[in-house]
Amino acid sequence: MPRRTGTERLEARRARLERHAAETDPAVVMTAAARFLGLRSRSVDEVRRHLLGAAFPEPLVERTLERLLELGILDDRAFATAWVESRDRARPRGETALRRELAFKRIDRETVAAVLEARSEAAADAGARGSGVGADQIAAERLIARSRSALLRVADPRARRGRAYAMLARHGFDPEVCRVVSAGLAGFDEAVDDE
């Protein structure tokens, strides 16, 4: 099959958008939403923007969203919780960065606050790390541990701590957490001497 040219693709997209705009069957919109949700979980606003961007009529989009919410397929709190857990596991971020990312996904402030509070409580319940260690500090230590080999290449301990602080700040950690965790790199100095 020959590849379509840019003009042919553009015309096919225009025709698809015109079909969507004339759509009256809610099942078609539901199918489009299900296909979009099949890739990963999404916030309500992400699904709304996707369906409206595909030119489906707004009343059908709103009806579809209501149905998805009724069925429990869409849930902003569950989405935010999964997002934060994923970040803590794979790409640690500070509370500031998490708030910004979730705001970008259009999760309301109350939901974000509740999810981050639950994250802090879970860190406090884990408690094995001693008192006073919050979820942000645990995530910051995890990020530093992942970057250990790169940090060990910096011979000067002050420069190493400075780089660690800067890396933590870029990942949205509070200045106090950055200071405490980067100051805790003294153990890295001994590791360099042992190697």
Coordinates of N, CA, C and O in Angstrom, one line a residue:
M1 N 0.8 -1.2 0.0 CA 0.0 0.0 0.0 C 0.9 1.2 0.0 O 1.8 1.4 0.9
P2 N 0.7 2.1 -0.9 CA 1.5 3.3 -1.0 C 1.2 4.2 0.2 O 0.1 4.3 0.7
R3 N 2.3 4.9 0.6 CA 2.1 5.9 1.7 C 1.3 7.1 1.3 O 1.5 7.5 0.2
R4 N 0.5 7.6 2.2 CA -0.3 8.8 1.9 C 0.6 10.0 2.0 O 1.4 10.1 2.9
T5 N 0.3 10.9 1.2 CA 1.0 12.2 1.3 C 0.4 13.0 2.4 O -0.6 12.7 3.0
G6 N 1.1 14.1 2.8 CA 0.7 15.0 3.8 C -0.7 15.6 3.6 O -1.5 15.7 4.4
T7 N -0.9 15.9 2.3 CA -2.2 16.5 1.9 C -3.3 15.5 2.1 O -4.4 15.8 2.6
E8 N -3.1 14.2 1.7 CA -4.1 13.2 1.9 C -4.4 12.9 3.4 O -5.5 12.7 3.7
R9 N -3.3 12.9 4.2 CA -3.5 12.7 5.6 C -4.3 13.8 6.2 O -5.2 13.6 7.0
L10 N -4.0 15.1 5.8 CA -4.8 16.2 6.3 C -6.2 16.2 5.9 O -7.1 16.4 6.7
E11 N -6.5 15.8 4.7 CA -7.9 15.7 4.2 C -8.6 14.6 4.9 O -9.8 14.7 5.3
A12 N -7.9 13.5 5.2 CA -8.6 12.4 6.0 C -8.9 12.8 7.4 O -9.9 12.5 7.9
R13 N -8.0 13.6 8.0 CA -8.2 14.1 9.3 C -9.4 15.1 9.3 O -10.3 15.0 10.2
R14 N -9.5 15.9 8.3 CA -10.6 16.9 8.2 C -11.9 16.1 8.1 O -12.9 16.4 8.7
A15 N -11.9 15.1 7.3 CA -13.2 14.3 7.1 C -13.6 13.6 8.4 O -14.7 13.5 8.7
R16 N -12.5 13.1 9.1 CA -12.8 12.4 10.4 C -13.4 13.4 11.4 O -14.4 13.1 12.1
L17 N -12.8 14.6 11.5 CA -13.4 15.6 12.4 C -14.8 16.0 12.0 O -15.6 16.2 12.9
E18 N -15.1 16.1 10.7 CA -16.4 16.4 10.3 C -17.4 15.3 10.7 O -18.5 15.6 11.1
R19 N -17.0 14.1 10.6 CA -17.8 12.9 11.0 C -18.1 13.0 12.5 O -19.2 12.8 12.9
H20 N -17.0 13.3 13.2 CA -17.2 13.4 14.7 C -18.1 14.5 15.1 O -18.9 14.3 16.0
A21 N -18.0 15.6 14.4 CA -18.8 16.8 14.8 C -20.3 16.5 14.5 O -21.2 17.0 15.2
A22 N -20.6 15.6 13.5 CA -22.0 15.3 13.2 C -22.5 14.1 14.0 O -23.6 13.7 13.8
E23 N -21.7 13.5 14.8 CA -22.0 12.3 15.6 C -23.2 12.5 16.5 O -23.2 13.6 17.2
T24 N -24.1 11.6 16.6 CA -25.2 11.6 17.5 C -25.3 10.4 18.4 O -26.1 10.4 19.3
D25 N -24.5 9.4 18.1 CA -24.5 8.1 18.9 C -23.5 8.2 20.0 O -22.3 8.3 19.8
P26 N -24.0 8.2 21.3 CA -23.1 8.2 22.4 C -22.1 7.0 22.5 O -21.0 7.2 23.1
A27 N -22.5 5.9 21.9 CA -21.6 4.8 21.9 C -20.3 5.0 21.2 O -19.2 4.5 21.6
V28 N -20.4 5.8 20.1 CA -19.1 6.1 19.4 C -18.2 7.0 20.2 O -17.0 6.7 20.2
V29 N -18.7 7.9 21.0 CA -17.9 8.8 21.9 C -17.3 7.9 23.0 O -16.2 8.0 23.4
M30 N -18.2 7.0 23.5 CA -17.7 6.1 24.6 C -16.6 5.2 24.1 O -15.6 5.0 24.8
T31 N -16.7 4.7 22.9 CA -15.6 3.9 22.3 C -14.3 4.7 22.1 O -13.2 4.2 22.4
A32 N -14.4 5.9 21.7 CA -13.3 6.8 21.5 C -12.6 7.1 22.9 O -11.4 7.0 23.0
A33 N -13.4 7.3 23.9 CA -12.9 7.5 25.3 C -12.2 6.2 25.8 O -11.2 6.3 26.4
A34 N -12.8 5.1 25.6 CA -12.3 3.8 26.0 C -10.9 3.6 25.3 O -10.0 3.1 26.0
R35 N -10.9 3.9 24.1 CA -9.6 3.7 23.3 C -8.5 4.6 23.9 O -7.4 4.2 24.1
F36 N -8.9 5.8 24.2 CA -7.9 6.8 24.8 C -7.5 6.3 26.2 O -6.3 6.4 26.6
L37 N -8.4 5.8 27.0 CA -8.1 5.3 28.3 C -7.4 4.0 28.3 O -6.8 3.6 29.3
G38 N -7.4 3.3 27.2 CA -6.7 2.0 27.1 C -5.2 2.1 27.2 O -4.5 1.2 27.6
L39 N -4.6 3.3 26.9 CA -3.2 3.5 26.9 C -2.7 3.6 28.4 O -1.7 3.0 28.7
R40 N -3.3 4.4 29.2 CA -3.0 4.6 30.6 C -4.1 5.3 31.2 O -5.0 5.8 30.6
S41 N -4.1 5.4 32.6 CA -5.2 6.1 33.2 C -5.1 7.6 33.0 O -4.0 8.1 32.7
R42 N -6.2 8.3 33.0 CA -6.2 9.7 32.6 C -7.1 10.4 33.6 O -7.9 9.9 34.3
S43 N -6.8 11.7 33.7 CA -7.7 12.6 34.5 C -9.0 12.9 33.7 O -9.0 12.7 32.5
V44 N -10.0 13.3 34.4 CA -11.3 13.7 33.7 C -11.0 14.8 32.7 O -11.5 14.7 31.5
D45 N -10.2 15.8 33.0 CA -10.0 16.9 32.1 C -9.2 16.4 30.9 O -9.4 16.9 29.8
E46 N -8.2 15.5 31.0 CA -7.5 15.0 29.9 C -8.4 14.3 28.9 O -8.3 14.5 27.7
V47 N -9.4 13.5 29.4 CA -10.3 12.8 28.5 C -11.2 13.8 27.9 O -11.5 13.8 26.6
R48 N -11.7 14.8 28.6 CA -12.6 15.9 28.1 C -11.8 16.6 26.9 O -12.4 16.8 25.8
R49 N -10.6 17.0 27.2 CA -9.8 17.8 26.1 C -9.6 16.9 24.9 O -9.7 17.4 23.8
H50 N -9.4 15.6 25.1 CA -9.1 14.7 24.0 C -10.4 14.6 23.1 O -10.3 14.7 21.9
L51 N -11.5 14.3 23.8 CA -12.7 14.2 23.0 C -13.2 15.4 22.3 O -13.7 15.4 21.2
L52 N -13.1 16.6 23.0 CA -13.4 17.8 22.4 C -12.5 18.2 21.3 O -12.9 18.7 20.2
G53 N -11.2 17.8 21.4 CA -10.2 18.0 20.4 C -10.5 17.2 19.2 O -10.1 17.5 18.0
A54 N -11.2 16.0 19.4 CA -11.5 15.2 18.3 C -12.8 15.6 17.6 O -13.4 14.9 16.8
A55 N -13.4 16.8 18.1 CA -14.5 17.4 17.5 C -15.9 16.7 17.8 O -16.8 16.9 17.1
F56 N -15.9 15.9 18.9 CA -17.2 15.4 19.2 C -18.1 16.4 19.9 O -17.5 17.4 20.5
P57 N -19.4 16.4 19.7 CA -20.3 17.4 20.3 C -20.1 17.4 21.8 O -20.1 16.4 22.5
E58 N -20.1 18.6 22.3 CA -19.9 18.8 23.8 C -21.0 18.1 24.6 O -20.6 17.4 25.6
P59 N -22.2 18.1 24.3 CA -23.2 17.3 25.1 C -22.9 15.8 25.2 O -23.1 15.2 26.2
L60 N -22.5 15.3 24.1 CA -22.1 13.8 24.1 C -20.9 13.6 24.9 O -20.8 12.6 25.6
V61 N -19.9 14.5 24.8 CA -18.7 14.3 25.6 C -19.1 14.4 27.1 O -18.6 13.5 27.9
E62 N -19.9 15.4 27.5 CA -20.2 15.5 28.9 C -21.0 14.3 29.4 O -20.8 13.8 30.5
R63 N -21.9 13.8 28.6 CA -22.7 12.6 28.9 C -21.7 11.4 29.1 O -21.9 10.6 30.0
T64 N -20.8 11.3 28.2 CA -19.8 10.2 28.3 C -19.0 10.3 29.6 O -18.8 9.3 30.2
L65 N -18.5 11.5 29.9 CA -17.7 11.7 31.1 C -18.5 11.3 32.3 O -18.0 10.7 33.3
E66 N -19.8 11.7 32.4 CA -20.7 11.4 33.5 C -20.8 9.9 33.7 O -20.7 9.4 34.8
R67 N -21.0 9.2 32.6 CA -21.1 7.7 32.6 C -19.8 7.1 33.1 O -19.8 6.1 33.9
L68 N -18.7 7.5 32.6 CA -17.4 7.0 33.0 C -17.1 7.2 34.5 O -16.6 6.4 35.2
L69 N -17.6 8.4 35.0 CA -17.5 8.7 36.4 C -18.4 7.8 37.2 O -18.0 7.2 38.3
E70 N -19.6 7.5 36.7 CA -20.5 6.6 37.4 C -20.0 5.2 37.5 O -20.1 4.5 38.5
L71 N -19.4 4.8 36.4 CA -18.8 3.4 36.4 C -17.5 3.3 37.2 O -17.0 2.2 37.4
G72 N -16.9 4.4 37.6 CA -15.7 4.4 38.3 C -14.5 4.2 37.4 O -13.4 4.0 37.9
I73 N -14.6 4.3 36.1 CA -13.5 4.2 35.2 C -12.7 5.5 35.3 O -11.4 5.4 35.2
L74 N -13.3 6.6 35.4 CA -12.6 7.9 35.6 C -12.7 8.3 37.1 O -13.8 8.3 37.7
D75 N -11.6 8.6 37.7 CA -11.6 9.0 39.1 C -10.3 9.8 39.3 O -9.2 9.3 39.3
D76 N -10.5 11.1 39.5 CA -9.3 12.0 39.6 C -8.5 11.7 40.8 O -7.2 11.8 40.8
R77 N -9.1 11.3 41.9 CA -8.3 11.0 43.1 C -7.5 9.7 42.9 O -6.3 9.7 43.2
A78 N -8.1 8.7 42.3 CA -7.3 7.5 42.0 C -6.2 7.8 41.0 O -5.1 7.2 41.1
F79 N -6.5 8.6 40.0 CA -5.5 9.0 39.0 C -4.3 9.7 39.7 O -3.1 9.4 39.5
A80 N -4.6 10.7 40.6 CA -3.6 11.4 41.3 C -2.7 10.5 42.2 O -1.5 10.7 42.2
T81 N -3.4 9.6 42.9 CA -2.7 8.7 43.7 C -1.7 7.8 42.9 O -0.6 7.6 43.3
A82 N -2.2 7.3 41.8 CA -1.4 6.5 41.0 C -0.2 7.3 40.4 O 0.9 6.8 40.3
W83 N -0.5 8.5 40.0 CA 0.6 9.4 39.5 C 1.7 9.6 40.5 O 2.9 9.5 40.2
V84 N 1.3 9.9 41.7 CA 2.3 10.2 42.8 C 3.0 8.9 43.1 O 4.3 8.9 43.3
E85 N 2.4 7.8 43.2 CA 3.1 6.5 43.5 C 4.0 6.2 42.4 O 5.1 5.7 42.6
S86 N 3.6 6.4 41.2 CA 4.5 6.1 40.0 C 5.7 7.0 40.1 O 6.9 6.6 39.8
R87 N 5.5 8.3 40.4 CA 6.7 9.2 40.5 C 7.6 8.8 41.6 O 8.8 8.8 41.4
D88 N 7.0 8.4 42.8 CA 7.9 8.0 43.9 C 8.7 6.8 43.6 O 9.8 6.6 44.0
R89 N 8.1 5.9 42.8 CA 8.8 4.7 42.4 C 9.8 4.9 41.3 O 11.0 4.4 41.4
A90 N 9.4 5.5 40.2 CA 10.3 5.5 39.0 C 11.1 6.8 38.9 O 12.2 6.8 38.5
R91 N 10.5 8.0 39.1 CA 11.2 9.3 38.9 C 10.8 10.2 40.1 O 10.0 11.0 40.0
P92 N 11.5 10.0 41.2 CA 11.1 10.8 42.4 C 11.1 12.3 42.2 O 12.0 12.8 41.5
R93 N 10.1 12.9 42.7 CA 9.9 14.3 42.6 C 9.5 14.8 44.0 O 8.9 14.1 44.8
G94 N 9.7 16.1 44.2 CA 9.3 16.7 45.5 C 7.9 17.2 45.4 O 7.2 17.1 44.3
E95 N 7.4 17.5 46.5 CA 5.9 17.9 46.6 C 5.6 19.1 45.7 O 4.6 19.1 45.1
T96 N 6.5 20.0 45.6 CA 6.3 21.2 44.7 C 6.1 20.7 43.3 O 5.2 21.2 42.6
A97 N 7.0 19.9 42.8 CA 6.9 19.4 41.4 C 5.6 18.5 41.2 O 5.0 18.6 40.2
L98 N 5.3 17.7 42.2 CA 4.1 16.9 42.1 C 2.8 17.8 42.0 O 1.9 17.5 41.2
R99 N 2.8 18.8 42.9 CA 1.6 19.7 42.8 C 1.5 20.4 41.4 O 0.4 20.5 40.8
R100 N 2.7 20.8 40.9 CA 2.7 21.4 39.5 C 2.2 20.4 38.5 O 1.4 20.8 37.6
E101 N 2.7 19.2 38.5 CA 2.3 18.2 37.5 C 0.8 17.9 37.6 O 0.2 17.8 36.5
L102 N 0.3 17.7 38.8 CA -1.1 17.4 38.9 C -2.0 18.6 38.5 O -3.1 18.4 38.0
A103 N -1.5 19.8 38.8 CA -2.3 21.0 38.4 C -2.3 21.1 36.9 O -3.3 21.4 36.3
F104 N -1.2 20.7 36.2 CA -1.2 20.6 34.8 C -2.2 19.6 34.2 O -2.8 19.8 33.2
K105 N -2.4 18.6 35.0 CA -3.4 17.6 34.6 C -4.8 18.0 35.0 O -5.8 17.2 34.8
R106 N -4.9 19.2 35.6 CA -6.2 19.8 36.0 C -6.9 19.0 37.1 O -8.1 18.9 37.2
I107 N -6.1 18.5 38.0 CA -6.6 17.9 39.3 C -6.8 19.0 40.3 O -5.9 19.9 40.5
D108 N -8.0 19.1 40.9 CA -8.3 20.2 41.8 C -7.4 20.2 43.0 O -6.9 19.1 43.4
R109 N -7.2 21.3 43.6 CA -6.3 21.5 44.7 C -6.6 20.6 45.9 O -5.7 20.1 46.6
E110 N -7.9 20.5 46.2 CA -8.3 19.7 47.4 C -7.9 18.2 47.2 O -7.4 17.6 48.1
T111 N -8.1 17.7 46.0 CA -7.7 16.3 45.7 C -6.2 16.2 45.8 O -5.7 15.2 46.4
V112 N -5.4 17.1 45.3 CA -4.0 17.1 45.3 C -3.5 17.1 46.8 O -2.7 16.3 47.2
A113 N -4.1 18.0 47.6 CA -3.7 18.1 49.0 C -4.0 16.8 49.7 O -3.2 16.3 50.5
A114 N -5.2 16.2 49.4 CA -5.5 14.9 50.1 C -4.5 13.8 49.7 O -4.1 13.0 50.5
V115 N -4.2 13.7 48.4 CA -3.3 12.7 48.0 C -1.9 12.9 48.6 O -1.2 11.9 49.0
L116 N -1.4 14.1 48.6 CA -0.1 14.4 49.2 C -0.1 14.2 50.7 O 0.9 13.7 51.2
E117 N -1.2 14.4 51.3 CA -1.3 14.2 52.8 C -1.2 12.7 53.0 O -0.6 12.2 53.9
A118 N -1.9 11.9 52.2 CA -1.9 10.4 52.3 C -0.5 9.9 52.1 O 0.0 9.0 52.8
R119 N 0.2 10.5 51.1 CA 1.6 10.2 50.9 C 2.5 10.4 52.1 O 3.3 9.6 52.5
S120 N 2.3 11.5 52.8 CA 3.1 11.9 54.0 C 2.7 10.9 55.1 O 3.6 10.5 55.9
E121 N 1.4 10.6 55.3 CA 1.0 9.7 56.3 C 1.6 8.3 56.1 O 2.0 7.6 57.0
A122 N 1.6 7.8 54.8 CA 2.2 6.5 54.5 C 3.7 6.5 54.9 O 4.2 5.5 55.4
A123 N 4.4 7.6 54.6 CA 5.8 7.7 54.9 C 6.0 7.7 56.5 O 6.9 7.0 57.0
A124 N 5.1 8.4 57.2 CA 5.2 8.4 58.6 C 4.9 7.0 59.2 O 5.5 6.6 60.2
D125 N 3.9 6.3 58.6 CA 3.5 5.0 59.1 C 4.7 4.0 58.8 O 4.9 3.0 59.6
A126 N 5.4 4.2 57.7 CA 6.5 3.3 57.4 C 7.5 3.4 58.5 O 8.1 2.4 58.9
G127 N 7.7 4.6 59.0 CA 8.5 4.9 60.2 C 9.8 4.2 60.5 O 10.5 4.5 61.4
A128 N 10.2 3.3 59.7 CA 11.4 2.5 59.9 C 12.6 3.4 59.7 O 13.7 3.1 60.2
R129 N 12.5 4.5 59.1 CA 13.6 5.4 58.9 C 13.8 6.4 60.0 O 14.7 7.3 59.9
G130 N 13.1 6.3 61.1 CA 13.2 7.2 62.2 C 12.2 8.4 62.1 O 11.6 8.6 61.1
S131 N 12.2 9.1 63.2 CA 11.2 10.2 63.2 C 11.7 11.4 62.5 O 12.9 11.6 62.3
G132 N 10.7 12.2 62.0 CA 11.0 13.4 61.3 C 11.4 13.2 59.8 O 11.6 14.2 59.2
V133 N 11.4 12.0 59.3 CA 11.7 11.8 57.9 C 10.4 11.8 57.1 O 9.6 10.9 57.4
G134 N 10.2 12.7 56.2 CA 9.0 12.8 55.5 C 9.1 12.1 54.2 O 10.1 11.6 53.8
A135 N 8.0 12.1 53.5 CA 7.9 11.4 52.1 C 8.9 12.1 51.2 O 9.5 11.4 50.3
D136 N 9.0 13.4 51.2 CA 9.9 14.1 50.3 C 11.3 13.7 50.6 O 12.1 13.5 49.6
Q137 N 11.7 13.6 51.8 CA 13.1 13.2 52.1 C 13.4 11.8 51.7 O 14.4 11.5 51.1
I138 N 12.4 10.9 51.8 CA 12.6 9.5 51.4 C 12.8 9.5 49.8 O 13.7 8.9 49.3
A139 N 11.9 10.3 49.1 CA 12.0 10.4 47.7 C 13.4 11.0 47.3 O 14.0 10.5 46.3
A140 N 13.8 12.0 48.0 CA 15.1 12.7 47.7 C 16.2 11.7 47.9 O 17.2 11.7 47.0
E141 N 16.2 11.0 48.9 CA 17.3 10.0 49.2 C 17.3 8.9 48.1 O 18.3 8.5 47.6
R142 N 16.1 8.5 47.6 CA 16.0 7.6 46.5 C 16.6 8.1 45.2 O 17.4 7.4 44.5
L143 N 16.3 9.4 45.0 CA 16.9 10.0 43.8 C 18.4 10.1 43.9 O 19.1 9.8 42.9
I144 N 18.9 10.5 45.0 CA 20.4 10.6 45.2 C 21.0 9.2 45.1 O 22.1 9.1 44.5
A145 N 20.4 8.2 45.6 CA 20.9 6.8 45.5 C 21.0 6.4 44.0 O 22.0 5.7 43.6
R146 N 20.0 6.8 43.2 CA 20.0 6.5 41.8 C 21.1 7.2 41.1 O 21.6 6.7 40.0
S147 N 21.5 8.4 41.5 CA 22.5 9.2 40.9 C 23.9 9.0 41.6 O 24.8 9.8 41.3
R148 N 24.0 8.0 42.4 CA 25.2 7.8 43.2 C 26.5 7.8 42.3 O 27.4 8.5 42.6
S149 N 26.5 7.0 41.3 CA 27.7 6.8 40.5 C 28.1 8.2 39.8 O 29.3 8.5 39.7
A150 N 27.1 8.9 39.3 CA 27.5 10.2 38.7 C 28.0 11.2 39.8 O 28.9 11.9 39.5
L151 N 27.4 11.1 41.0 CA 27.9 12.0 42.0 C 29.3 11.6 42.5 O 30.1 12.5 42.9
L152 N 29.6 10.3 42.5 CA 30.9 9.8 43.0 C 32.0 10.3 42.0 O 33.2 10.3 42.4
R153 N 31.7 10.6 40.8 CA 32.7 11.0 39.8 C 33.2 12.4 40.2 O 34.3 12.8 39.7
V154 N 32.5 13.2 41.0 CA 32.9 14.5 41.4 C 33.8 14.3 42.6 O 33.3 13.9 43.7
A155 N 35.1 14.7 42.5 CA 36.1 14.4 43.6 C 35.9 15.3 44.8 O 36.0 14.9 45.9
D156 N 35.6 16.6 44.5 CA 35.5 17.6 45.6 C 34.2 17.4 46.3 O 33.1 17.5 45.7
P157 N 34.2 17.1 47.6 CA 33.0 16.9 48.4 C 32.0 18.0 48.4 O 30.8 17.9 48.3
R158 N 32.6 19.3 48.4 CA 31.7 20.5 48.4 C 31.0 20.6 47.0 O 29.8 20.8 47.0
A159 N 31.7 20.3 46.0 CA 31.1 20.4 44.6 C 30.1 19.3 44.5 O 29.0 19.5 43.9
R160 N 30.3 18.1 45.1 CA 29.4 17.0 45.0 C 28.1 17.3 45.7 O 27.0 17.1 45.2
R161 N 28.2 17.9 46.9 CA 27.0 18.3 47.7 C 26.3 19.4 46.9 O 25.0 19.4 46.9
G162 N 27.0 20.3 46.3 CA 26.4 21.4 45.5 C 25.6 20.8 44.3 O 24.5 21.2 44.0
R163 N 26.2 19.8 43.6 CA 25.5 19.2 42.5 C 24.2 18.4 43.0 O 23.2 18.4 42.3
A164 N 24.4 17.7 44.1 CA 23.3 17.0 44.7 C 22.1 18.0 45.0 O 21.0 17.7 44.7
Y165 N 22.5 19.1 45.7 CA 21.5 20.1 46.0 C 20.8 20.6 44.8 O 19.5 20.7 44.7
A166 N 21.5 20.9 43.7 CA 21.0 21.5 42.5 C 20.0 20.4 41.8 O 19.0 20.8 41.4
M167 N 20.5 19.2 41.8 CA 19.6 18.1 41.2 C 18.3 18.0 42.0 O 17.2 17.9 41.4
L168 N 18.4 18.0 43.3 CA 17.2 17.9 44.1 C 16.2 19.1 43.9 O 15.0 18.9 43.8
A169 N 16.8 20.3 43.8 CA 16.0 21.5 43.6 C 15.3 21.4 42.2 O 14.2 21.8 42.1
R170 N 16.0 20.9 41.2 CA 15.4 20.8 39.9 C 14.3 19.8 39.9 O 13.4 20.0 39.0
H171 N 14.3 18.9 40.8 CA 13.2 17.9 40.8 C 12.1 18.3 41.8 O 11.3 17.4 42.2
G172 N 12.1 19.5 42.2 CA 11.0 20.0 43.0 C 11.0 19.8 44.5 O 10.0 19.9 45.1
F173 N 12.2 19.5 45.0 CA 12.2 19.3 46.4 C 12.4 20.6 47.2 O 13.0 21.6 46.7
D174 N 11.9 20.7 48.4 CA 11.9 21.8 49.2 C 13.4 22.2 49.6 O 14.2 21.2 49.7
P175 N 13.8 23.4 49.7 CA 15.2 23.8 50.0 C 15.7 23.1 51.3 O 16.9 22.7 51.3
E176 N 14.8 22.9 52.3 CA 15.3 22.3 53.5 C 15.6 20.8 53.3 O 16.6 20.3 53.7
V177 N 14.8 20.1 52.5 CA 15.0 18.7 52.1 C 16.3 18.6 51.3 O 17.2 17.8 51.5
C178 N 16.5 19.6 50.4 CA 17.7 19.6 49.5 C 18.9 19.7 50.4 O 19.9 19.0 50.2
R179 N 18.9 20.6 51.4 CA 20.0 20.9 52.3 C 20.3 19.6 53.1 O 21.5 19.2 53.2
V180 N 19.3 19.1 53.7 CA 19.5 17.9 54.6 C 20.0 16.7 53.9 O 21.0 16.1 54.3
V181 N 19.4 16.4 52.7 CA 19.9 15.2 52.0 C 21.2 15.4 51.3 O 22.1 14.5 51.4
S182 N 21.5 16.6 50.8 CA 22.8 16.8 50.2 C 23.9 16.9 51.3 O 25.0 16.4 51.0
A183 N 23.6 17.4 52.5 CA 24.5 17.4 53.6 C 24.8 16.0 54.0 O 25.9 15.7 54.6
G184 N 23.9 15.1 53.8 CA 24.0 13.7 54.2 C 24.9 12.9 53.3 O 25.1 11.7 53.4
L185 N 25.6 13.6 52.3 CA 26.4 12.9 51.4 C 27.8 12.6 52.0 O 28.7 12.1 51.3
A186 N 28.0 12.8 53.3 CA 29.3 12.6 53.9 C 29.7 11.1 53.8 O 30.8 10.7 53.6
G187 N 28.7 10.2 53.8 CA 28.9 8.8 53.6 C 29.5 8.5 52.3 O 30.2 7.5 52.1
F188 N 29.2 9.3 51.3 CA 29.7 9.1 49.9 C 31.2 9.3 49.9 O 31.9 8.7 49.2
D189 N 31.7 10.3 50.8 CA 33.1 10.5 50.8 C 33.9 9.3 51.2 O 34.9 9.0 50.7
E190 N 33.3 8.6 52.2 CA 34.0 7.3 52.7 C 33.9 6.3 51.6 O 34.9 5.5 51.4
A191 N 32.8 6.3 50.8 CA 32.7 5.3 49.7 C 33.7 5.6 48.7 O 34.3 4.6 48.1
V192 N 34.0 6.8 48.4 CA 35.1 7.2 47.4 C 36.4 6.7 47.9 O 37.2 6.2 47.1
D193 N 36.7 6.9 49.2 CA 38.0 6.5 49.7 C 38.2 4.9 49.7 O 39.3 4.4 49.5
D194 N 37.0 4.2 49.9 CA 37.1 2.7 49.9 C 37.3 2.2 48.5 O 37.8 1.1 48.3
E195 N 36.9 2.9 47.4 CA 37.0 2.4 46.1 C 38.4 2.6 45.5 O 39.2 3.3 45.8

